[in-house]
Every structure is written in C-alpha cells, then in structure tokens.
C-alpha cells in the first residue's frame, strides 16, 4: 500500500490517493467524516477551525460502500481557499520567516523569499488528507478487531499520569474531555494552561499517547531494519508536523532500568486467548521489530506551535535586516488534533506491515491467511 497526499493549506483541496488497498473492505464515509471532525476538535484550536467544515468526498476506488482494490482518491475542500492554480491571488509576499517553522530553510532550499510558498505546504493542514487515509486503514483493521485510541498525557508542563486499562477505557474516559484527557482534574489545569498561553499571546505543545489493541503478533520483521514495525511506526509518527519525540513502550525510561526489572516475562496458559502472554508491557507491544500481540503503545512529543501571536526575532529576507517574524493566524495548542493524526499514522504503518504479512489483494484472501496463521501459531509445539 502506498499513500500520497497533495494540497496546499489555502489551496482548493486537500487530497489523498491510497494505492494497494485490498478489495472487499466495507468503507463508511461517515466514519471518515467523524475522524475529520475529531481532528478539528480540542481546546486551543485557532480561527481556521471555525471557518472549515472538513468533509470528505470519495471520488475513486469505492463502489457501493466497498473497496474495489483500485486506487482510492479522497478530496476535502478548503473553505478558506486563497490560492488558485491559474488565478493571481494578489496576496502580498511574506518575507520574515517564523523561527522553528519550515519558512527560512524552505526559502533557502527552494530559492524563493516569499515564504508563503513554503508555509502553504508545510502547514499542518495537510494532515486532513492523512486522517482520511488513516480512517480507511482503521476501517480495515476493525475487521480484524484492532481498536485504536489516543489520549493527552501532557499540555506544556501539565501532566496526567492516569493509566487506562484498554482502548475502550480511553474512549469512555476521554469522551467528554475538551482536551482528550483521561482525568477530569488534570483536564481543567491543562485548559487553564492553554488559556494562559493565549492571554500571553503564546503557544503550547504537548504529549499524546496512542494505543493499538489486538494487533496480531508477527507484524513487521527483524530480518531487515526497514521492515521493523517500531522503525516504521516511529518514522510515521515523527513525520507529523511539530512532533519532536517518539517513544514506544517505556521509551527513554527503558534506558534507566535494570534488565531484570525492565523486561516483560513470558507466560503460557491454554485458556488464555492467545496462549502466550505477558503480565507487563514495557516493550509497548513490539519486540524484535515485530508486534508481539500485546497492546502497542507509542507516545509523541509535540513542540509548541511555531506561529507566535507575539512574534520572535527574525530577519527580513528582503534586506537581511532584523525584523519580528510574520504573524499568521494559528492555534494556541493542537495536541488533541496531533493525537488523532498520530492514530491515523499508526494505523497506516500497521496496515502496511499487515498487508506485507497476509497479502494485499482481497479481504477474503487476507482473512483466510490471517486465520490459518493464528491456527498454526497456536499449534507450534
Ligand atoms: C491547520 C490549519 C492552519 C493552521 C494550523 C493547522 O490554518 P491557517 O494557517 O489558515 O490558520 O491553523 O497550521 C499550523 C499549525 C501550522 O504550523 O501551519 C489545520 O487544519 O490543522
């Protein structure tokens, strides 16, 4: 499966093509749209979210609600379209790059002092397209009972250390949260932190945790570095705009422990659903680059939004003189959206490795392969 997105933040459409998606998967447009709504949500989003009403149109690859195996194309119209392929938009040049954004290096790399030509594509708006692809992948995974959810662990320096038991716990506990947080009290403090940032014309980042439940063991491989599921997952999560750190399982905390305390001992019970099981999950569901059947747990750190309402020092590319950075409309904190996007990227990563293992032509064939694999693995001895 290959995924290609296209679209500028203020172009006419965001779009995605998903090639190599199997035939015979039921696809519900309503579910794509509800994921798009989730991506727009969360306390701290900016005015753009009040303008847009992200809605997907599927224009190829699905017939009567079922995938054909042909490339799936999805379009989402930008209501706030300002740039057009054949019409002069008369927007003035933006020549003072924002620190920590793609503006300066993009201008130097592509040889253009109008940083609008960089920010249009580097904007996190593009993640609309990824969420559409992510929803398609989630719908595929759902047929194998794989459930995915995310929750906010931190906003700025405010943390919530609540640990859920499973994905349904996450969905239930975050349902009414403004910030997709498990704990009501911590949620309040997080919201206050965002309000303070907004009042101070500042921005905030955060930490989100992503859970994937019921991914069968053996997805990904240790046979080569680029087939390792953790490598793929980390790369895809790191590919989300503003993400600067990814951890799987204990992550950096692993390095601070003795092996005797850190590793997940193996148990077997005939009556256990999967036979082999572990009582702990410090490896975050991935060992040796393969899913091990436990819940896959990943954490992402998002830096504060780079567009500051009270701009930082920068340099005008017109004359190389000091100038405060451009101020573009933006969000104060987008950690909830980042979690939703991370769910999508994780779903895409797992589906790619899943199809490598079980085949990729039709759901029927994949299901047969999946069932016989599980059966064979249970009778190993
Ligand atoms: C975003 C749309 C953008 C930003 C934000 C995410 O819209 P606009 O630039 O028109 O306000 O709100 O983009 C960024 C954080 C960024 O760094 O570019 C969206 O749809 O998520």
CSV table of C-alpha atoms and ligand atoms in Angstrom, one decimal:
chain,number,residue,atom,x,y,z
A,1,UNK,CA,0.0,0.0,0.0
A,2,UNK,CA,1.2,3.5,-0.9
A,3,UNK,CA,-0.2,6.8,0.2
A,4,UNK,CA,0.3,10.1,-1.4
A,5,UNK,CA,-1.2,13.4,-0.2
A,6,UNK,CA,-1.4,16.6,-2.1
A,7,UNK,CA,-2.7,20.1,-1.4
A,8,UNK,CA,-1.8,23.5,0.0
A,9,UNK,CA,-3.2,24.9,3.2
A,10,UNK,CA,-5.2,27.6,1.3
A,11,UNK,CA,-5.4,25.8,-2.0
A,12,UNK,CA,-8.8,24.5,-3.2
A,13,UNK,CA,-8.5,20.9,-1.9
A,14,UNK,CA,-6.6,18.6,0.4
A,15,UNK,CA,-6.3,15.2,-1.3
A,16,UNK,CA,-5.0,11.7,-0.8
A,17,UNK,CA,-4.6,8.6,-3.0
A,18,UNK,CA,-4.3,5.2,-1.4
A,19,UNK,CA,-2.9,2.7,-3.7
A,20,UNK,CA,-2.7,-1.0,-3.0
A,21,UNK,CA,-5.6,-1.1,-0.6
A,22,UNK,CA,-7.3,-4.5,-0.7
A,23,UNK,CA,-10.7,-5.3,-2.4
A,24,UNK,CA,-13.8,-6.1,-0.5
A,25,UNK,CA,-13.4,-3.8,2.6
A,26,UNK,CA,-16.6,-2.0,3.7
A,27,UNK,CA,-15.9,1.7,3.8
A,28,UNK,CA,-18.2,4.1,5.6
A,29,UNK,CA,-17.9,7.7,4.5
A,30,UNK,CA,-19.5,8.8,7.8
A,31,UNK,CA,-16.6,7.3,9.8
A,32,UNK,CA,-14.1,9.3,7.7
A,33,UNK,CA,-16.0,12.5,8.4
A,34,UNK,CA,-16.2,11.8,12.1
A,35,UNK,CA,-12.4,11.4,12.2
A,36,UNK,CA,-12.1,14.7,10.3
A,37,UNK,CA,-14.3,16.3,13.0
A,38,UNK,CA,-12.1,14.9,15.7
A,39,UNK,CA,-9.1,16.3,14.0
A,40,UNK,CA,-10.7,19.8,14.2
A,41,UNK,CA,-11.5,19.5,17.8
A,42,UNK,CA,-9.8,20.2,21.1
A,43,UNK,CA,-9.4,23.2,23.3
A,44,UNK,CA,-6.8,25.7,21.9
A,45,UNK,CA,-7.6,25.4,18.2
A,46,UNK,CA,-7.5,28.6,16.2
A,47,UNK,CA,-10.0,30.5,14.0
A,48,UNK,CA,-9.3,28.4,10.9
A,49,UNK,CA,-11.3,25.6,12.5
A,50,UNK,CA,-14.3,27.9,12.8
A,51,UNK,CA,-14.2,28.5,9.1
A,52,UNK,CA,-13.7,25.0,7.9
A,53,UNK,CA,-16.2,22.1,7.9
A,54,UNK,CA,-13.9,19.3,6.8
A,55,UNK,CA,-15.9,16.8,4.8
A,56,UNK,CA,-14.6,14.0,2.6
A,57,UNK,CA,-15.6,13.2,-1.0
A,58,UNK,CA,-14.5,9.8,-2.2
A,59,UNK,CA,-14.0,10.0,-5.9
A,60,UNK,CA,-12.5,6.7,-6.8
A,61,UNK,CA,-11.8,3.2,-5.6
A,62,UNK,CA,-15.0,2.5,-3.7
A,63,UNK,CA,-18.2,1.1,-5.2
A,64,UNK,CA,-21.4,1.0,-3.2
A,65,UNK,CA,-19.5,1.2,0.1
A,66,UNK,CA,-16.9,-1.4,-0.7
A,67,UNK,CA,-13.3,-1.1,-1.8
A,68,UNK,CA,-12.5,-2.2,-5.4
A,69,UNK,CA,-8.8,-2.7,-4.9
A,70,UNK,CA,-8.2,0.2,-7.3
A,71,UNK,CA,-6.6,3.5,-6.0
A,72,UNK,CA,-8.9,5.3,-3.6
A,73,UNK,CA,-9.0,9.0,-4.1
A,74,UNK,CA,-10.4,11.3,-1.4
A,75,UNK,CA,-10.8,15.1,-1.6
A,76,UNK,CA,-11.6,17.6,1.1
A,77,UNK,CA,-12.5,21.1,0.0
A,78,UNK,CA,-10.8,24.0,1.8
A,79,UNK,CA,-13.4,26.7,2.5
A,80,UNK,CA,-10.6,29.2,3.2
A,81,UNK,CA,-9.1,28.8,-0.3
A,82,UNK,CA,-7.0,31.7,-1.2
A,83,UNK,CA,-4.5,30.4,-3.8
A,84,UNK,CA,-5.5,29.0,-7.1
A,85,UNK,CA,-3.6,27.2,-9.8
A,86,UNK,CA,-4.5,29.6,-12.7
A,87,UNK,CA,-5.6,32.8,-10.9
A,88,UNK,CA,-3.4,35.5,-9.5
A,89,UNK,CA,-4.3,35.8,-5.8
A,90,UNK,CA,-2.7,39.2,-5.1
A,91,UNK,CA,-1.5,38.1,-1.6
A,92,UNK,CA,1.4,40.2,-0.5
A,93,UNK,CA,4.8,38.5,-0.2
A,94,UNK,CA,5.7,37.1,3.3
A,95,UNK,CA,9.5,37.7,3.8
A,96,UNK,CA,10.2,37.3,7.5
A,97,UNK,CA,10.4,33.6,8.5
A,98,UNK,CA,9.0,32.3,11.7
A,99,UNK,CA,11.6,30.6,13.9
A,100,UNK,CA,11.1,26.9,14.3
A,101,UNK,CA,8.9,26.7,11.1
A,102,UNK,CA,9.8,25.5,7.6
A,103,UNK,CA,9.9,29.1,6.4
A,104,UNK,CA,13.6,30.0,6.4
A,105,UNK,CA,15.2,26.7,5.4
A,106,UNK,CA,12.4,26.3,2.8
A,107,UNK,CA,13.1,29.7,1.3
A,108,UNK,CA,16.9,29.0,1.1
A,109,UNK,CA,16.4,25.5,-0.2
A,110,UNK,CA,13.9,26.4,-2.9
A,111,UNK,CA,15.3,29.8,-3.7
A,112,UNK,CA,12.3,32.0,-3.0
A,113,UNK,CA,12.0,34.8,-0.5
A,114,UNK,CA,8.2,34.6,-0.4
A,115,UNK,CA,7.8,32.2,2.5
A,116,UNK,CA,4.1,31.8,1.7
A,117,UNK,CA,5.3,29.3,-1.0
A,118,UNK,CA,6.8,27.2,1.9
A,119,UNK,CA,4.1,27.6,4.5
A,120,UNK,CA,1.3,26.6,2.2
A,121,UNK,CA,2.6,23.0,2.0
A,122,UNK,CA,4.4,22.8,5.3
A,123,UNK,CA,1.2,23.7,7.2
A,124,UNK,CA,-0.3,21.0,9.4
A,125,UNK,CA,-3.5,21.5,7.3
A,126,UNK,CA,-2.1,18.7,5.1
A,127,UNK,CA,-2.9,16.2,7.9
A,128,UNK,CA,-6.6,16.4,6.8
A,129,UNK,CA,-5.5,14.1,4.0
A,130,UNK,CA,-3.6,11.7,6.3
A,131,UNK,CA,-6.7,11.4,8.6
A,132,UNK,CA,-8.8,10.4,5.6
A,133,UNK,CA,-6.3,7.6,4.8
A,134,UNK,CA,-6.0,6.8,8.4
A,135,UNK,CA,-9.7,6.3,8.7
A,136,UNK,CA,-9.7,3.9,5.7
A,137,UNK,CA,-6.9,2.0,7.4
A,138,UNK,CA,-8.8,1.9,10.7
A,139,UNK,CA,-11.9,0.5,9.0
A,140,UNK,CA,-9.7,-2.3,7.5
A,141,UNK,CA,-8.2,-3.0,10.9
A,142,UNK,CA,-11.6,-3.0,12.6
A,143,UNK,CA,-12.5,-6.1,10.6
A,144,UNK,CA,-9.7,-7.8,12.5
A,145,UNK,CA,-10.9,-6.3,15.8
A,146,UNK,CA,-7.9,-3.9,16.0
A,147,UNK,CA,-9.0,-0.9,18.1
A,148,UNK,CA,-7.1,2.4,18.2
A,149,UNK,CA,-7.3,5.4,20.5
A,150,UNK,CA,-5.2,8.3,21.8
A,151,UNK,CA,-5.2,10.4,24.9
A,152,UNK,CA,-3.4,13.6,26.0
A,153,UNK,CA,-0.7,13.0,28.6
A,154,UNK,CA,0.6,16.5,28.8
A,155,UNK,CA,0.0,20.1,27.8
A,156,UNK,CA,3.0,22.3,28.3
A,157,UNK,CA,4.3,21.3,31.7
A,158,UNK,CA,1.0,19.9,33.0
A,159,UNK,CA,1.0,16.1,33.0
A,160,UNK,CA,-1.7,13.4,33.6
A,161,UNK,CA,-0.2,10.1,34.7
A,162,UNK,CA,-3.5,8.2,34.7
A,163,UNK,CA,-3.1,4.8,33.0
A,164,UNK,CA,-6.1,3.3,31.2
A,165,UNK,CA,-6.7,-0.5,31.1
A,166,UNK,CA,-7.7,-0.7,27.5
A,167,UNK,CA,-8.8,1.1,24.4
A,168,UNK,CA,-12.5,1.2,25.4
A,169,UNK,CA,-11.4,2.7,28.7
A,170,UNK,CA,-9.6,5.5,26.7
A,171,UNK,CA,-12.7,6.1,24.5
A,172,UNK,CA,-15.0,6.2,27.5
A,173,UNK,CA,-12.8,8.4,29.8
A,174,UNK,CA,-12.0,10.9,27.1
A,175,UNK,CA,-15.4,11.1,25.6
A,176,UNK,CA,-16.4,14.5,27.0
A,177,UNK,CA,-13.0,15.9,27.6
A,178,UNK,CA,-12.1,19.2,26.0
A,179,UNK,CA,-8.5,18.1,25.7
A,180,UNK,CA,-8.9,14.4,25.2
A,181,UNK,CA,-7.5,13.8,28.7
A,182,UNK,CA,-8.4,10.8,31.0
A,183,UNK,CA,-8.5,12.8,34.3
A,184,UNK,CA,-11.1,15.5,34.8
A,185,UNK,CA,-9.0,17.4,37.3
A,186,UNK,CA,-5.9,17.4,35.1
A,187,UNK,CA,-8.0,18.4,32.2
A,188,UNK,CA,-9.1,21.6,34.0
A,189,UNK,CA,-5.4,22.5,34.7
A,190,UNK,CA,-4.5,21.8,31.0
A,191,UNK,CA,-7.3,24.0,29.8
A,192,UNK,CA,-6.2,26.8,32.2
A,193,UNK,CA,-2.6,26.5,30.9
A,194,UNK,CA,-3.9,27.0,27.3
A,195,UNK,CA,-6.0,30.0,28.4
A,196,UNK,CA,-2.9,31.5,30.0
A,197,UNK,CA,-0.8,30.9,26.9
A,198,UNK,CA,-3.5,32.5,24.7
A,199,UNK,CA,-3.7,35.5,27.0
A,200,UNK,CA,0.1,35.9,26.9
A,201,UNK,CA,0.0,35.6,23.0
A,202,UNK,CA,2.0,32.4,23.4
A,203,UNK,CA,1.6,28.8,22.2
A,204,UNK,CA,2.0,25.3,23.8
A,205,UNK,CA,2.9,21.8,22.7
A,206,UNK,CA,2.1,18.6,24.5
A,207,UNK,CA,2.3,14.8,24.7
A,208,UNK,CA,-0.1,12.3,23.4
A,209,UNK,CA,-0.2,8.5,23.9
A,210,UNK,CA,-1.5,6.1,21.2
A,211,UNK,CA,-2.8,2.6,21.9
A,212,UNK,CA,-3.4,-0.1,19.3
A,213,UNK,CA,-5.2,-3.1,20.7
A,214,UNK,CA,-5.4,-6.6,19.2
A,215,UNK,CA,-2.7,-6.2,16.5
A,216,UNK,CA,-1.7,-9.9,15.9
A,217,UNK,CA,1.8,-11.0,16.8
A,218,UNK,CA,4.4,-11.1,14.0
A,219,UNK,CA,3.6,-7.8,12.1
A,220,UNK,CA,6.9,-6.3,10.9
A,221,UNK,CA,10.2,-8.2,10.9
A,222,UNK,CA,13.7,-8.2,12.4
A,223,UNK,CA,15.0,-9.5,9.1
A,224,UNK,CA,15.9,-6.0,7.9
A,225,UNK,CA,16.0,-2.6,9.6
A,226,UNK,CA,13.4,-1.1,7.3
A,227,UNK,CA,10.9,-3.9,8.0
A,228,UNK,CA,10.9,-3.3,11.7
A,229,UNK,CA,7.5,-2.2,12.8
A,230,UNK,CA,8.9,0.1,15.5
A,231,UNK,CA,11.1,1.8,13.0
A,232,UNK,CA,8.2,2.4,10.6
A,233,UNK,CA,5.9,3.5,13.4
A,234,UNK,CA,8.4,5.9,14.9
A,235,UNK,CA,9.1,7.3,11.4
A,236,UNK,CA,5.5,7.8,10.6
A,237,UNK,CA,4.8,9.5,13.9
A,238,UNK,CA,7.8,11.7,13.7
A,239,UNK,CA,6.5,12.7,10.2
A,240,UNK,CA,3.7,14.6,11.9
A,241,UNK,CA,4.3,18.4,11.8
A,242,UNK,CA,5.8,19.7,15.1
A,243,UNK,CA,6.5,16.2,16.5
A,244,UNK,CA,10.0,16.1,18.0
A,245,UNK,CA,10.0,12.9,20.0
A,246,UNK,CA,8.6,9.4,19.8
A,247,UNK,CA,8.7,6.7,22.4
A,248,UNK,CA,7.5,3.1,22.3
A,249,UNK,CA,6.5,1.4,25.5
A,250,UNK,CA,8.8,2.6,28.3
A,251,UNK,CA,10.8,4.5,25.7
A,252,UNK,CA,13.6,6.6,27.2
A,253,UNK,CA,12.7,5.2,30.7
A,254,UNK,CA,13.9,1.8,29.5
A,255,UNK,CA,17.5,3.0,29.5
A,256,UNK,CA,17.2,3.9,33.2
A,257,UNK,CA,16.2,0.4,34.4
A,258,UNK,CA,18.0,-2.9,35.2
A,259,UNK,CA,17.1,-5.6,32.7
A,260,UNK,CA,15.7,-7.8,35.4
A,261,UNK,CA,13.1,-5.1,36.2
A,262,UNK,CA,12.5,-3.8,32.7
A,263,UNK,CA,11.7,-6.9,30.5
A,264,UNK,CA,8.3,-8.5,30.1
A,265,UNK,CA,8.4,-12.1,31.3
A,266,UNK,CA,6.6,-14.7,29.2
A,267,UNK,CA,3.8,-16.9,30.4
A,268,UNK,CA,1.6,-19.5,28.8
A,269,UNK,CA,-1.9,-20.7,29.5
A,270,UNK,CA,-4.0,-22.9,27.4
A,271,UNK,CA,-7.1,-21.0,28.5
A,272,UNK,CA,-5.5,-17.6,27.6
A,273,UNK,CA,-6.9,-16.2,24.4
A,274,UNK,CA,-3.6,-16.0,22.7
A,275,UNK,CA,-1.8,-18.8,24.6
A,276,UNK,CA,1.4,-16.9,25.3
A,277,UNK,CA,1.1,-13.7,27.3
A,278,UNK,CA,2.9,-11.2,29.4
A,279,UNK,CA,1.9,-9.5,32.7
A,280,UNK,CA,3.7,-6.3,31.9
A,281,UNK,CA,4.0,-4.4,28.6
A,282,UNK,CA,7.2,-2.3,28.9
A,283,UNK,CA,8.1,-3.1,25.4
A,284,UNK,CA,4.9,-1.4,24.2
A,285,UNK,CA,3.7,-4.4,22.2
A,286,UNK,CA,6.8,-4.5,19.9
A,287,UNK,CA,9.8,-6.9,20.4
A,288,UNK,CA,12.5,-7.5,17.8
A,289,UNK,CA,10.8,-5.1,15.4
A,290,UNK,CA,7.6,-7.2,15.5
A,291,UNK,CA,4.2,-6.8,17.2
A,292,UNK,CA,4.1,-9.3,20.0
A,293,UNK,CA,0.3,-9.5,20.5
A,294,UNK,CA,0.3,-7.1,23.4
A,295,UNK,CA,-1.1,-3.6,23.1
A,296,UNK,CA,1.1,-1.3,21.0
A,297,UNK,CA,1.8,1.8,23.0
A,298,UNK,CA,3.5,4.9,21.5
A,299,UNK,CA,4.0,8.4,22.8
A,300,UNK,CA,4.7,11.5,20.9
A,301,UNK,CA,6.0,14.9,22.0
A,302,UNK,CA,4.7,17.9,20.1
A,303,UNK,CA,6.7,21.2,20.3
A,304,UNK,CA,4.7,24.4,20.8
A,305,UNK,CA,3.1,25.8,17.6
A,306,UNK,CA,5.7,27.8,15.8
A,307,UNK,CA,3.5,30.7,14.8
A,308,UNK,CA,3.5,33.0,17.8
A,309,UNK,CA,0.9,35.8,18.1
A,310,UNK,CA,3.7,37.8,19.8
A,311,UNK,CA,6.4,37.1,17.3
A,312,UNK,CA,10.0,36.2,17.9
A,313,UNK,CA,13.0,37.9,16.5
A,314,UNK,CA,13.8,37.1,12.9
A,315,UNK,CA,15.4,38.6,9.8
A,316,UNK,CA,13.7,40.1,6.7
A,317,UNK,CA,14.8,38.1,3.7
A,318,UNK,CA,14.4,41.3,1.5
A,319,UNK,CA,17.3,43.1,3.1
A,320,UNK,CA,18.7,40.7,5.8
A,321,UNK,CA,17.8,43.3,8.5
A,322,UNK,CA,16.4,42.3,11.9
A,323,UNK,CA,12.6,42.2,11.9
A,324,UNK,CA,10.0,40.4,14.0
A,325,UNK,CA,8.6,37.2,12.5
A,326,UNK,CA,5.4,37.2,10.5
A,327,UNK,CA,2.2,36.6,12.4
A,328,UNK,CA,-0.1,34.2,10.8
A,329,UNK,CA,-3.4,33.0,12.2
A,330,UNK,CA,-2.7,29.8,14.1
A,331,UNK,CA,-3.6,27.6,17.0
A,332,UNK,CA,-2.6,28.0,20.6
A,333,UNK,CA,-2.4,24.3,21.2
A,334,UNK,CA,-3.2,21.5,18.8
A,335,UNK,CA,-2.3,18.4,20.9
A,336,UNK,CA,-5.7,16.8,20.5
A,337,UNK,CA,-5.5,17.0,16.7
A,338,UNK,CA,-2.0,15.7,16.9
A,339,UNK,CA,-3.3,12.6,18.8
A,340,UNK,CA,-5.9,12.0,16.1
A,341,UNK,CA,-3.3,12.3,13.4
A,342,UNK,CA,-1.0,10.0,15.3
A,343,UNK,CA,-3.8,7.4,15.4
A,344,UNK,CA,-4.0,7.7,11.7
A,345,UNK,CA,-0.3,7.4,11.1
A,346,UNK,CA,-0.1,4.4,13.4
A,347,UNK,CA,-3.0,2.8,11.5
A,348,UNK,CA,-1.3,3.4,8.2
A,349,UNK,CA,2.0,1.9,9.5
A,350,UNK,CA,0.3,-1.2,10.9
A,351,UNK,CA,-1.8,-1.8,7.8
A,352,UNK,CA,1.3,-1.6,5.5
A,353,UNK,CA,3.1,-4.3,7.6
A,354,UNK,CA,-0.2,-6.3,8.0
A,355,UNK,CA,-0.6,-6.4,4.2
A,356,UNK,CA,3.0,-7.4,3.7
A,357,UNK,CA,2.3,-10.4,6.0
A,358,UNK,CA,-1.1,-11.5,4.9
A,359,UNK,CA,-1.3,-10.4,1.3
A,360,UNK,CA,-2.9,-7.4,-0.2
A,361,UNK,CA,-5.4,-8.3,-3.0
A,362,UNK,CA,-8.7,-9.1,-1.3
A,363,UNK,CA,-10.1,-9.0,2.2
A,364,UNK,CA,-11.3,-12.6,1.7
A,365,UNK,CA,-7.8,-13.9,0.9
A,366,UNK,CA,-6.2,-11.8,3.7
A,367,UNK,CA,-8.8,-13.1,6.2
A,368,UNK,CA,-8.0,-16.8,5.2
A,369,UNK,CA,-4.3,-16.2,5.6
A,370,UNK,CA,-4.8,-14.4,8.9
A,371,UNK,CA,-6.9,-17.3,10.3
A,372,UNK,CA,-4.6,-20.1,9.2
A,373,UNK,CA,-1.6,-18.2,10.6
A,374,UNK,CA,-3.1,-17.9,14.0
A,375,UNK,CA,-4.2,-21.5,14.0
A,376,UNK,CA,-0.7,-22.7,13.0
A,377,UNK,CA,1.0,-20.5,15.6
A,378,UNK,CA,-1.2,-21.9,18.4
A,379,UNK,CA,-0.2,-25.5,17.5
A,380,UNK,CA,3.5,-24.7,17.3
A,381,UNK,CA,4.5,-27.4,19.8
B,1,LIG,C1,-4.4,23.8,10.3
B,1,LIG,C2,-4.7,24.9,9.5
B,1,LIG,C3,-3.9,26.1,9.6
B,1,LIG,C4,-3.3,26.3,11.0
B,1,LIG,C5,-2.6,25.1,11.5
B,1,LIG,C6,-3.3,23.8,11.3
B,1,LIG,O1,-4.7,27.1,9.1
B,1,LIG,P1,-4.3,28.6,8.9
B,1,LIG,O2,-2.8,28.6,8.7
B,1,LIG,O3,-5.1,29.0,7.8
B,1,LIG,O4,-4.7,29.2,10.2
B,1,LIG,O5,-4.3,26.6,11.8
B,1,LIG,O6,-1.4,25.0,10.9
B,1,LIG,C7,-0.3,25.0,11.7
B,1,LIG,C8,-0.2,24.8,13.0
B,1,LIG,C9,1.0,25.3,11.0
B,1,LIG,O7,2.0,25.2,11.6
B,1,LIG,O8,0.9,25.6,9.8
B,1,LIG,C10,-5.3,22.6,10.3
B,1,LIG,O9,-6.2,22.5,9.5
B,1,LIG,O10,-5.0,21.7,11.2
